[in-house]
PDB file of C-alpha atoms in Angstrom:
ATOM      1  CA  UNK A 252      53.629  93.699  53.862  1.00  0.00           C
ATOM      2  CA  UNK A 253      51.139  92.080  56.208  1.00  0.00           C
ATOM      3  CA  UNK A 254      50.915  93.033  59.869  1.00  0.00           C
ATOM      4  CA  UNK A 255      49.627  90.622  62.502  1.00  0.00           C
ATOM      5  CA  UNK A 256      49.007  90.705  66.245  1.00  0.00           C
ATOM      6  CA  UNK A 257      49.760  87.558  68.231  1.00  0.00           C
ATOM      7  CA  UNK A 258      48.551  87.037  71.788  1.00  0.00           C
ATOM      8  CA  UNK A 259      51.281  85.483  73.907  1.00  0.00           C
ATOM      9  CA  UNK A 260      51.600  85.027  77.663  1.00  0.00           C
ATOM     10  CA  UNK A 261      50.993  88.528  78.984  1.00  0.00           C
ATOM     11  CA  UNK A 262      51.531  90.419  75.749  1.00  0.00           C
ATOM     12  CA  UNK A 263      50.112  91.225  72.335  1.00  0.00           C
ATOM     13  CA  UNK A 264      53.012  90.971  69.897  1.00  0.00           C
ATOM     14  CA  UNK A 265      52.827  92.862  66.607  1.00  0.00           C
ATOM     15  CA  UNK A 266      54.862  91.403  63.763  1.00  0.00           C
ATOM     16  CA  UNK A 267      55.193  91.999  60.034  1.00  0.00           C
ATOM     17  CA  UNK A 268      55.670  89.598  57.150  1.00  0.00           C
ATOM     18  CA  UNK A 269      56.879  90.836  53.764  1.00  0.00           C
ATOM     19  CA  UNK A 270      58.035  89.227  50.543  1.00  0.00           C
ATOM     20  CA  UNK A 271      58.038  85.557  49.674  1.00  0.00           C
ATOM     21  CA  UNK A 272      60.595  82.949  48.835  1.00  0.00           C
ATOM     22  CA  UNK A 273      63.266  80.900  50.514  1.00  0.00           C
ATOM     23  CA  UNK A 274      63.506  80.056  54.165  1.00  0.00           C
ATOM     24  CA  UNK A 275      61.922  82.828  56.259  1.00  0.00           C
ATOM     25  CA  UNK A 276      64.431  85.397  57.474  1.00  0.00           C
ATOM     26  CA  UNK A 277      63.570  87.006  60.801  1.00  0.00           C
ATOM     27  CA  UNK A 278      65.196  90.233  62.007  1.00  0.00           C
ATOM     28  CA  UNK A 279      65.017  91.241  65.665  1.00  0.00           C
ATOM     29  CA  UNK A 280      66.434  93.924  67.950  1.00  0.00           C
ATOM     30  CA  UNK A 281      66.115  95.129  71.528  1.00  0.00           C
ATOM     31  CA  UNK A 282      65.156  97.836  72.375  1.00  0.00           C
ATOM     32  CA  UNK A 283      64.893  98.439  68.614  1.00  0.00           C
ATOM     33  CA  UNK A 284      61.533  97.586  67.105  1.00  0.00           C
ATOM     34  CA  UNK A 285      60.667  96.625  63.533  1.00  0.00           C
ATOM     35  CA  UNK A 286      61.159 100.181  62.248  1.00  0.00           C
ATOM     36  CA  UNK A 287      64.915  99.736  62.564  1.00  0.00           C
ATOM     37  CA  UNK A 288      64.997  97.015  59.916  1.00  0.00           C
ATOM     38  CA  UNK A 289      63.314  98.877  57.054  1.00  0.00           C
ATOM     39  CA  UNK A 290      66.539  99.439  55.116  1.00  0.00           C
ATOM     40  CA  UNK A 291      67.847  95.894  55.642  1.00  0.00           C
ATOM     41  CA  UNK A 292      64.511  94.261  54.862  1.00  0.00           C
ATOM     42  CA  UNK A 293      64.445  96.094  51.529  1.00  0.00           C
ATOM     43  CA  UNK A 294      67.643  94.286  50.548  1.00  0.00           C
ATOM     44  CA  UNK A 295      65.887  90.893  50.666  1.00  0.00           C
ATOM     45  CA  UNK A 296      62.958  91.094  48.221  1.00  0.00           C
ATOM     46  CA  UNK A 297      63.519  87.436  47.349  1.00  0.00           C
ATOM     47  CA  UNK A 298      62.989  86.218  50.907  1.00  0.00           C
ATOM     48  CA  UNK A 299      60.048  86.080  53.282  1.00  0.00           C
ATOM     49  CA  UNK A 300      61.141  88.566  55.956  1.00  0.00           C
ATOM     50  CA  UNK A 301      59.663  88.765  59.458  1.00  0.00           C
ATOM     51  CA  UNK A 302      60.165  91.676  61.834  1.00  0.00           C
ATOM     52  CA  UNK A 303      58.503  92.347  65.182  1.00  0.00           C
ATOM     53  CA  UNK A 304      58.208  94.791  68.053  1.00  0.00           C
ATOM     54  CA  UNK A 305      59.336  93.386  71.424  1.00  0.00           C
ATOM     55  CA  UNK A 306      56.703  93.374  74.154  1.00  0.00           C
ATOM     56  CA  UNK A 307      56.077  96.806  75.610  1.00  0.00           C
ATOM     57  CA  UNK A 308      57.922  98.525  72.748  1.00  0.00           C
ATOM     58  CA  UNK A 309      56.522 100.111  69.596  1.00  0.00           C
ATOM     59  CA  UNK A 310      53.217  98.515  68.655  1.00  0.00           C
ATOM     60  CA  UNK A 311      53.490  95.526  71.017  1.00  0.00           C
ATOM     61  CA  UNK A 312      51.721  95.886  74.334  1.00  0.00           C
ATOM     62  CA  UNK A 313      52.123  93.946  77.548  1.00  0.00           C
ATOM     63  CA  UNK A 314      49.604  93.036  80.222  1.00  0.00           C
ATOM     64  CA  UNK A 315      51.871  91.061  82.545  1.00  0.00           C
ATOM     65  CA  UNK A 316      52.319  94.001  84.918  1.00  0.00           C
ATOM     66  CA  UNK A 317      56.085  94.006  84.407  1.00  0.00           C
ATOM     67  CA  UNK A 318      58.529  96.440  82.852  1.00  0.00           C
ATOM     68  CA  UNK A 319      61.698  94.328  82.746  1.00  0.00           C
ATOM     69  CA  UNK A 320      62.957  92.987  79.439  1.00  0.00           C
ATOM     70  CA  UNK A 321      64.321  89.522  80.097  1.00  0.00           C
ATOM     71  CA  UNK A 322      65.899  87.421  77.337  1.00  0.00           C
ATOM     72  CA  UNK A 323      63.867  84.411  78.474  1.00  0.00           C
ATOM     73  CA  UNK A 324      60.523  86.210  78.050  1.00  0.00           C
ATOM     74  CA  UNK A 325      61.606  87.828  74.801  1.00  0.00           C
ATOM     75  CA  UNK A 326      62.759  84.457  73.466  1.00  0.00           C
ATOM     76  CA  UNK A 327      59.372  82.912  74.270  1.00  0.00           C
ATOM     77  CA  UNK A 328      57.678  85.703  72.306  1.00  0.00           C
ATOM     78  CA  UNK A 329      59.985  85.217  69.305  1.00  0.00           C
ATOM     79  CA  UNK A 330      59.357  81.471  69.493  1.00  0.00           C
ATOM     80  CA  UNK A 331      55.608  82.125  69.363  1.00  0.00           C
ATOM     81  CA  UNK A 332      56.024  84.295  66.267  1.00  0.00           C
ATOM     82  CA  UNK A 333      58.160  81.645  64.565  1.00  0.00           C
ATOM     83  CA  UNK A 334      55.526  79.027  65.322  1.00  0.00           C
ATOM     84  CA  UNK A 335      52.837  81.318  63.901  1.00  0.00           C
ATOM     85  CA  UNK A 336      54.652  81.985  60.624  1.00  0.00           C
ATOM     86  CA  UNK A 337      55.950  78.454  60.245  1.00  0.00           C
ATOM     87  CA  UNK A 338      59.607  77.861  61.032  1.00  0.00           C
ATOM     88  CA  UNK A 339      62.392  77.127  61.171  1.00  0.00           C
ATOM     89  CA  UNK A 340      63.878  80.492  60.196  1.00  0.00           C
ATOM     90  CA  UNK A 341      67.207  82.127  59.605  1.00  0.00           C
ATOM     91  CA  UNK A 342      67.636  84.846  62.199  1.00  0.00           C
ATOM     92  CA  UNK A 343      69.533  88.122  62.146  1.00  0.00           C
ATOM     93  CA  UNK A 344      69.589  89.631  65.623  1.00  0.00           C
ATOM     94  CA  UNK A 345      71.039  92.968  66.661  1.00  0.00           C
ATOM     95  CA  UNK A 346      72.320  94.216  70.029  1.00  0.00           C
ATOM     96  CA  UNK A 347      69.905  93.225  72.812  1.00  0.00           C
ATOM     97  CA  UNK A 348      68.039  91.213  70.180  1.00  0.00           C
ATOM     98  CA  UNK A 349      71.201  89.138  69.746  1.00  0.00           C
ATOM     99  CA  UNK A 350      71.037  88.289  73.452  1.00  0.00           C
ATOM    100  CA  UNK A 351      67.400  87.257  73.047  1.00  0.00           C
ATOM    101  CA  UNK A 352      68.426  85.158  70.054  1.00  0.00           C
ATOM    102  CA  UNK A 353      71.103  83.276  71.982  1.00  0.00           C
ATOM    103  CA  UNK A 354      68.511  82.372  74.613  1.00  0.00           C
ATOM    104  CA  UNK A 355      66.044  81.428  71.854  1.00  0.00           C
ATOM    105  CA  UNK A 356      68.472  78.916  70.352  1.00  0.00           C
ATOM    106  CA  UNK A 357      69.266  77.482  73.777  1.00  0.00           C
ATOM    107  CA  UNK A 358      65.603  77.163  74.760  1.00  0.00           C
ATOM    108  CA  UNK A 359      64.037  76.319  71.385  1.00  0.00           C
ATOM    109  CA  UNK A 360      66.824  74.658  69.381  1.00  0.00           C
ATOM    110  CA  UNK A 361      64.654  73.688  66.415  1.00  0.00           C
ATOM    111  CA  UNK A 362      63.494  77.242  65.650  1.00  0.00           C
ATOM    112  CA  UNK A 363      66.578  78.580  63.901  1.00  0.00           C
ATOM    113  CA  UNK A 364      68.775  77.174  61.143  1.00  0.00           C
ATOM    114  CA  UNK A 365      71.407  79.926  61.143  1.00  0.00           C
ATOM    115  CA  UNK A 366      71.668  82.698  63.728  1.00  0.00           C
ATOM    116  CA  UNK A 367      73.729  85.807  63.047  1.00  0.00           C
ATOM    117  CA  UNK A 368      74.037  87.520  66.427  1.00  0.00           C
ATOM    118  CA  UNK A 369      75.391  91.031  65.823  1.00  0.00           C
ATOM    119  CA  UNK A 370      77.253  92.618  68.746  1.00  0.00           C
ATOM    120  CA  UNK A 371      75.387  91.163  71.747  1.00  0.00           C
ATOM    121  CA  UNK A 372      76.080  93.483  74.737  1.00  0.00           C
ATOM    122  CA  UNK A 373      76.913  90.779  77.299  1.00  0.00           C
ATOM    123  CA  UNK A 374      78.985  92.184  80.144  1.00  0.00           C
ATOM    124  CA  UNK A 375      80.203  89.041  81.884  1.00  0.00           C
ATOM    125  CA  UNK A 376      82.128  87.699  78.887  1.00  0.00           C
ATOM    126  CA  UNK A 377      84.535  90.647  79.247  1.00  0.00           C
ATOM    127  CA  UNK A 378      87.812  90.403  81.165  1.00  0.00           C
ATOM    128  CA  UNK A 379      86.943  93.760  82.767  1.00  0.00           C
ATOM    129  CA  UNK A 380      83.342  92.807  83.499  1.00  0.00           C
ATOM    130  CA  UNK A 381      83.212  94.529  86.902  1.00  0.00           C
ATOM    131  CA  UNK A 382      84.459  97.811  85.431  1.00  0.00           C
ATOM    132  CA  UNK A 383      82.102  97.517  82.450  1.00  0.00           C
ATOM    133  CA  UNK A 384      79.153  97.034  84.797  1.00  0.00           C
ATOM    134  CA  UNK A 385      80.264 100.099  86.752  1.00  0.00           C
ATOM    135  CA  UNK A 386      80.385 102.090  83.510  1.00  0.00           C
ATOM    136  CA  UNK A 387      76.906 100.848  82.551  1.00  0.00           C
ATOM    137  CA  UNK A 388      75.502 101.717  85.959  1.00  0.00           C
ATOM    138  CA  UNK A 389      76.972 105.217  85.682  1.00  0.00           C
ATOM    139  CA  UNK A 390      74.969 106.127  82.573  1.00  0.00           C
ATOM    140  CA  UNK A 391      71.848 104.699  84.173  1.00  0.00           C
ATOM    141  CA  UNK A 392      72.505 106.783  87.278  1.00  0.00           C
ATOM    142  CA  UNK A 393      72.943 109.878  85.102  1.00  0.00           C
ATOM    143  CA  UNK A 394      69.586 109.164  83.485  1.00  0.00           C
ATOM    144  CA  UNK A 395      67.817 108.739  86.823  1.00  0.00           C
ATOM    145  CA  UNK A 396      69.396 111.925  88.192  1.00  0.00           C
ATOM    146  CA  UNK A 397      69.165 114.262  85.225  1.00  0.00           C
ATOM    147  CA  UNK A 398      66.951 112.740  82.552  1.00  0.00           C
ATOM    148  CA  UNK A 399      67.128 111.732  78.910  1.00  0.00           C
ATOM    149  CA  UNK A 400      69.802 114.069  77.577  1.00  0.00           C
ATOM    150  CA  UNK A 401      72.243 113.440  80.401  1.00  0.00           C
ATOM    151  CA  UNK A 402      71.646 109.692  80.336  1.00  0.00           C
ATOM    152  CA  UNK A 403      72.065 109.395  76.587  1.00  0.00           C
ATOM    153  CA  UNK A 404      75.224 111.510  76.590  1.00  0.00           C
ATOM    154  CA  UNK A 405      76.708 109.301  79.318  1.00  0.00           C
ATOM    155  CA  UNK A 406      75.632 106.199  77.378  1.00  0.00           C
ATOM    156  CA  UNK A 407      77.355 107.459  74.239  1.00  0.00           C
ATOM    157  CA  UNK A 408      80.517 108.157  76.201  1.00  0.00           C
ATOM    158  CA  UNK A 409      80.436 104.652  77.643  1.00  0.00           C
ATOM    159  CA  UNK A 410      79.568 102.880  74.398  1.00  0.00           C
ATOM    160  CA  UNK A 411      82.183 104.692  72.293  1.00  0.00           C
ATOM    161  CA  UNK A 412      85.100 104.236  74.701  1.00  0.00           C
ATOM    162  CA  UNK A 413      87.828 102.120  73.109  1.00  0.00           C
ATOM    163  CA  UNK A 414      89.252  99.298  75.206  1.00  0.00           C
ATOM    164  CA  UNK A 415      88.825  98.296  78.823  1.00  0.00           C
ATOM    165  CA  UNK A 416      87.264 100.666  81.330  1.00  0.00           C
ATOM    166  CA  UNK A 417      90.234 102.047  83.241  1.00  0.00           C
ATOM    167  CA  UNK A 418      90.821 104.704  85.881  1.00  0.00           C
ATOM    168  CA  UNK A 419      91.274 107.106  82.974  1.00  0.00           C
ATOM    169  CA  UNK A 420      87.722 106.412  81.853  1.00  0.00           C
ATOM    170  CA  UNK A 421      86.218 106.810  85.320  1.00  0.00           C
ATOM    171  CA  UNK A 422      88.058 110.104  85.773  1.00  0.00           C
ATOM    172  CA  UNK A 423      86.077 111.606  82.878  1.00  0.00           C
ATOM    173  CA  UNK A 424      83.354 114.077  83.838  1.00  0.00           C
ATOM    174  CA  UNK A 425      79.812 113.410  82.693  1.00  0.00           C
ATOM    175  CA  UNK A 426      79.547 114.794  79.161  1.00  0.00           C
ATOM    176  CA  UNK A 427      77.427 117.784  78.243  1.00  0.00           C
ATOM    177  CA  UNK A 428      74.367 116.564  76.284  1.00  0.00           C
ATOM    178  CA  UNK A 429      74.805 119.576  73.969  1.00  0.00           C
ATOM    179  CA  UNK A 430      78.018 118.122  72.577  1.00  0.00           C
ATOM    180  CA  UNK A 431      75.917 115.280  71.185  1.00  0.00           C
ATOM    181  CA  UNK A 432      73.197 117.626  69.966  1.00  0.00           C
ATOM    182  CA  UNK A 433      70.773 116.678  72.722  1.00  0.00           C
ATOM    183  CA  UNK A 434      68.769 118.904  75.069  1.00  0.00           C
ATOM    184  CA  UNK A 435      69.902 119.334  78.662  1.00  0.00           C
ATOM    185  CA  UNK A 436      66.389 119.855  80.024  1.00  0.00           C
ATOM    186  CA  UNK A 437      64.885 117.013  82.029  1.00  0.00           C
ATOM    187  CA  UNK A 438      61.473 116.007  80.663  1.00  0.00           C
ATOM    188  CA  UNK A 439      60.718 114.042  83.830  1.00  0.00           C
ATOM    189  CA  UNK A 440      60.328 110.664  82.128  1.00  0.00           C
ATOM    190  CA  UNK A 441      62.259 107.627  83.310  1.00  0.00           C
ATOM    191  CA  UNK A 442      60.835 104.895  81.085  1.00  0.00           C
ATOM    192  CA  UNK A 443      63.496 104.740  78.367  1.00  0.00           C
ATOM    193  CA  UNK A 444      64.122 101.016  77.645  1.00  0.00           C
ATOM    194  CA  UNK A 445      67.812 101.625  76.905  1.00  0.00           C
ATOM    195  CA  UNK A 446      68.719 103.992  79.747  1.00  0.00           C
ATOM    196  CA  UNK A 447      66.386 102.770  82.470  1.00  0.00           C
ATOM    197  CA  UNK A 448      66.703  99.604  84.524  1.00  0.00           C
ATOM    198  CA  UNK A 449      64.246  97.562  82.467  1.00  0.00           C
ATOM    199  CA  UNK A 450      67.002  96.049  80.332  1.00  0.00           C
ATOM    200  CA  UNK A 451      69.458  95.078  83.077  1.00  0.00           C
ATOM    201  CA  UNK A 452      68.637  91.431  82.437  1.00  0.00           C
ATOM    202  CA  UNK A 453      69.937  91.763  78.882  1.00  0.00           C
ATOM    203  CA  UNK A 454      73.411  93.041  79.656  1.00  0.00           C
ATOM    204  CA  UNK A 455      73.587  90.740  82.711  1.00  0.00           C
ATOM    205  CA  UNK A 456      72.685  87.637  80.680  1.00  0.00           C
ATOM    206  CA  UNK A 457      75.251  84.860  80.267  1.00  0.00           C
ATOM    207  CA  UNK A 458      75.042  82.493  77.281  1.00  0.00           C
ATOM    208  CA  UNK A 459      74.032  78.896  77.892  1.00  0.00           C
ATOM    209  CA  UNK A 460      77.114  77.454  76.234  1.00  0.00           C
ATOM    210  CA  UNK A 461      76.265  73.749  76.533  1.00  0.00           C
ATOM    211  CA  UNK A 462      72.768  74.182  75.140  1.00  0.00           C
ATOM    212  CA  UNK A 463      74.059  76.297  72.257  1.00  0.00           C
ATOM    213  CA  UNK A 464      76.671  73.657  71.439  1.00  0.00           C
ATOM    214  CA  UNK A 465      74.031  70.917  71.501  1.00  0.00           C
ATOM    215  CA  UNK A 466      71.577  72.794  69.275  1.00  0.00           C
ATOM    216  CA  UNK A 467      71.485  72.050  65.531  1.00  0.00           C
ATOM    217  CA  UNK A 468      71.581  75.812  64.847  1.00  0.00           C
ATOM    218  CA  UNK A 469      74.687  77.299  63.244  1.00  0.00           C
ATOM    219  CA  UNK A 470      75.514  80.279  65.476  1.00  0.00           C
ATOM    220  CA  UNK A 471      77.583  83.120  64.035  1.00  0.00           C
ATOM    221  CA  UNK A 472      78.686  86.053  66.188  1.00  0.00           C
ATOM    222  CA  UNK A 473      79.124  89.225  64.129  1.00  0.00           C
ATOM    223  CA  UNK A 474      81.024  92.443  64.810  1.00  0.00           C
ATOM    224  CA  UNK A 475      81.122  95.729  62.901  1.00  0.00           C
ATOM    225  CA  UNK A 476      84.397  96.690  61.250  1.00  0.00           C
ATOM    226  CA  UNK A 477      84.045 100.261  62.541  1.00  0.00           C
ATOM    227  CA  UNK A 478      83.135  99.302  66.107  1.00  0.00           C
ATOM    228  CA  UNK A 479      86.736  98.595  67.007  1.00  0.00           C
ATOM    229  CA  UNK A 480      87.381  97.994  70.697  1.00  0.00           C
ATOM    230  CA  UNK A 481      84.234  99.782  71.846  1.00  0.00           C
ATOM    231  CA  UNK A 482      81.969  97.974  74.302  1.00  0.00           C
ATOM    232  CA  UNK A 483      79.836  95.969  71.859  1.00  0.00           C
ATOM    233  CA  UNK A 484      82.820  95.185  69.674  1.00  0.00           C
ATOM    234  CA  UNK A 485      84.569  93.646  72.635  1.00  0.00           C
ATOM    235  CA  UNK A 486      81.475  91.801  73.845  1.00  0.00           C
ATOM    236  CA  UNK A 487      81.026  90.327  70.373  1.00  0.00           C
ATOM    237  CA  UNK A 488      84.640  89.150  70.193  1.00  0.00           C
ATOM    238  CA  UNK A 489      84.554  87.606  73.656  1.00  0.00           C
ATOM    239  CA  UNK A 490      81.144  85.993  73.152  1.00  0.00           C
ATOM    240  CA  UNK A 491      82.486  84.382  69.992  1.00  0.00           C
ATOM    241  CA  UNK A 492      85.528  83.093  71.873  1.00  0.00           C
ATOM    242  CA  UNK A 493      83.292  81.714  74.610  1.00  0.00           C
ATOM    243  CA  UNK A 494      81.533  79.694  71.911  1.00  0.00           C
ATOM    244  CA  UNK A 495      84.827  78.516  70.407  1.00  0.00           C
ATOM    245  CA  UNK A 496      84.793  80.712  67.326  1.00  0.00           C
ATOM    246  CA  UNK A 497      85.997  84.029  65.968  1.00  0.00           C
ATOM    247  CA  UNK A 498      83.604  86.898  65.364  1.00  0.00           C
ATOM    248  CA  UNK A 499      82.753  87.482  61.705  1.00  0.00           C
ATOM    249  CA  UNK A 500      83.378  91.061  60.584  1.00  0.00           C
ATOM    250  CA  UNK A 501      80.467  92.916  58.984  1.00  0.00           C
ATOM    251  CA  UNK A 502      80.522  96.312  57.261  1.00  0.00           C
ATOM    252  CA  UNK A 503      80.013  99.528  59.217  1.00  0.00           C
ATOM    253  CA  UNK A 504      79.234 100.016  62.905  1.00  0.00           C
ATOM    254  CA  UNK A 505      76.867  98.770  65.636  1.00  0.00           C
ATOM    255  CA  UNK A 506      73.894  99.959  63.559  1.00  0.00           C
ATOM    256  CA  UNK A 507      75.518  99.106  60.242  1.00  0.00           C
ATOM    257  CA  UNK A 508      72.256  97.862  58.730  1.00  0.00           C
ATOM    258  CA  UNK A 509      70.407 101.137  59.392  1.00  0.00           C
ATOM    259  CA  UNK A 510      69.362 103.601  56.738  1.00  0.00           C
ATOM    260  CA  UNK A 511      69.836 107.342  57.073  1.00  0.00           C
ATOM    261  CA  UNK A 512      66.435 107.888  58.658  1.00  0.00           C
ATOM    262  CA  UNK A 513      67.940 107.349  62.110  1.00  0.00           C
ATOM    263  CA  UNK A 514      70.644 109.986  61.748  1.00  0.00           C
ATOM    264  CA  UNK A 515      73.651 107.672  61.983  1.00  0.00           C
ATOM    265  CA  UNK A 516      73.483 105.776  58.728  1.00  0.00           C
ATOM    266  CA  UNK A 517      75.170 102.464  58.267  1.00  0.00           C
ATOM    267  CA  UNK A 518      75.811 100.662  55.000  1.00  0.00           C
ATOM    268  CA  UNK A 519      72.682  98.545  54.559  1.00  0.00           C
ATOM    269  CA  UNK A 520      73.483  97.451  50.990  1.00  0.00           C
ATOM    270  CA  UNK A 521      76.958  96.181  51.853  1.00  0.00           C
ATOM    271  CA  UNK A 522      75.682  94.799  55.136  1.00  0.00           C
ATOM    272  CA  UNK A 523      73.066  92.746  53.301  1.00  0.00           C
ATOM    273  CA  UNK A 524      75.686  91.368  50.910  1.00  0.00           C
ATOM    274  CA  UNK A 525      77.701  90.098  53.865  1.00  0.00           C
ATOM    275  CA  UNK A 526      74.585  88.737  55.571  1.00  0.00           C
ATOM    276  CA  UNK A 527      73.667  86.783  52.431  1.00  0.00           C
ATOM    277  CA  UNK A 528      77.176  85.398  52.287  1.00  0.00           C
ATOM    278  CA  UNK A 529      77.101  84.276  55.908  1.00  0.00           C
ATOM    279  CA  UNK A 530      73.616  82.788  55.624  1.00  0.00           C
ATOM    280  CA  UNK A 531      74.815  80.857  52.586  1.00  0.00           C
TER     281      UNK A 531
END
């Protein structure tokens, strides 16, 4: 594997290239960096695989004086990497990375042949968007008030809830971090890219439907079979419907491509089989 650093507008983007063969396959996440794709990348030894760290995360630094993670800026960075490695590419994009990828295809339609956007967390495609935004804001408020453990516990409660956010959901007390195996002590930090306000632009993004329809890219919205009616399962289903399609079901859960090194293992082997099938 070769590691490179690419200077873009206000950032130094670190990306990795491994393997050789076929059309390049890029894998992106947000706030996940390249380390999250180790298990999935290993399933494609016959392809050139590109992974990267988003600006300000992992090995990629930023000098633009900002902390917000906007899909437009992220898409410009991914476009720069694709230009550097020589595109077009096939693209697998997870979670916030799937939001970046939808903006990438809209803004740079010649970069991607097939996009598999896995569970993009887009609030405004939901029928209960106002309630979902309230639920999102609540875990962010818990983080600001009580720190990492409290914020992550509230996030897990929000992200695992099945179905629309009802009065029953909002009547729940904030969960004890200990029930999720997390410390209750506040370490004083408030820079978590998932729990802080830096990623508001991701969940508040709305797909550019006309531009996506006009692009030559084949866009596939994917959903995990175990996600059910949890938040990202519902956002995937409704994003697919917005684009006039049905979400394609992949093995496992929201992190179904992950290996066991992150504590909540998916099924990376089966996931890769399905990804190969969808990429054709």
